[in-house]
Amino acid sequence: MTTMWNRAAGWHRPLMLLVSAMAVLTVVAAVGVVADPRVLTGAPAWLKPLKFAISFVLYGVTLAWMLSLLPTRSRLAERAATVIVAVSVVEMVVIVAQVIRGTTSHFNVSTALNAALFDVMGAAIMVLFLAQVALAVALLRRRTPDRAGGYAVRLGLGVSLLGMLVAVPMVARRPAGTPAGVDGAHSVGVPDGGPGLPLVGWSTTGGDLRVGHFVGLHALQALPLLAILLDRFLGARLDEVTRARLVLVGGAAYAAVTLLLTWQALRGQPLSRPDGLTLAVAAALALATATAAGLVLARSSRAARVVLVG
């Protein structure tokens, strides 16, 4: 454990400083959720800073770890990561400032100041998106020691960019009942702030675009974890090429799930109440994924038999 922490201390310094600051903010926001009785859009006022702080902890640690995998330094990747840190700080400063002011940060155009702050957040997210694109390009140009791990890192970055993009329709949403001064919404078919799932707050009465957004973003952790688990538990039985192909199958399936969840939300359908069409598409996706994984494993088995016979 000590060795791991020592390694982490040597990772990209601005990202690790961001992680440390967000870890502190996580504690502060958690206290705020309990101690501050104010409610914004149907949720405790400090819940949004809490969720964003936790997300940035995971995001920062993951990006710093990915950079540590590069066999040689990449100035483009490191500069892109530093830009990501800067705009992440801007995003969090606005979110926390608005909570302190007793108002919402997202979609809030009720005053000139609130609209300006929302525009600042939008610009920050756009810069973050472009910086992550630059980071992904830099990592695409560098080979990593393990092929499966390299695929997982690149696919994780790519699918997480997809997760950012599926949030774009939020800005154009205006469900019936949306109050004046609000430009955009998470929910589809119902106003924001209604009944929702515990902690995450995803709507249980209408569609919620945050579901696909959340799932897509966390491809950044899920796909590298898949590669790690394949190496840990099947590394002795599956060669590197087979594990890499399974990661490709997993990445394609993960991207498809992100799009499926977004499509479900755009149809005004809660995550907890999928209709028959959604379930049919999900079943087809599961079958396609299982078939593709089976073909990869069958090919690996045939190749192993050929080697043994030869």
XYZ file of C-alpha atoms in Angstrom, residues 107 166 169-170 173-176 178 184-197 200-213 260-275 278:
54
model
C -29.456 26.114 -16.369
C -24.852 12.864 -24.683
C -29.448 17.775 -25.223
C -29.829 18.908 -21.606
C -34.642 20.700 -22.905
C -37.555 22.630 -21.482
C -40.135 20.194 -20.062
C -43.652 21.405 -19.352
C -40.215 24.486 -16.184
C -32.323 23.560 -19.958
C -33.122 20.499 -17.878
C -31.881 17.056 -16.903
C -35.322 15.525 -17.128
C -37.412 14.727 -20.201
C -41.182 14.964 -20.019
C -41.257 16.167 -16.412
C -39.773 19.193 -14.591
C -36.460 18.833 -12.783
C -36.674 18.367 -9.024
C -39.423 15.741 -8.964
C -39.246 12.254 -7.417
C -35.864 10.642 -8.013
C -33.616 7.734 -7.138
C -28.167 10.368 -7.699
C -31.622 11.960 -7.968
C -32.397 10.507 -11.411
C -36.066 10.987 -12.215
C -38.420 8.109 -11.477
C -41.332 9.723 -13.326
C -39.720 10.759 -16.621
C -36.568 10.400 -18.674
C -33.271 11.620 -17.219
C -30.297 12.454 -19.440
C -27.912 12.237 -16.509
C -28.082 8.422 -16.649
C -26.320 8.053 -20.005
C -24.035 10.961 -19.107
C -29.241 3.067 -25.204
C -29.676 4.817 -21.854
C -29.662 8.212 -23.557
C -32.231 7.052 -26.116
C -34.404 5.715 -23.303
C -34.217 9.055 -21.498
C -35.003 11.066 -24.632
C -38.195 9.035 -24.953
C -39.263 10.318 -21.529
C -38.777 6.947 -19.890
C -37.390 6.492 -16.354
C -34.410 4.174 -15.910
C -36.431 2.118 -13.429
C -39.374 1.581 -15.812
C -38.118 0.500 -19.252
C -40.762 -0.407 -21.809
C -36.074 -0.750 -24.501
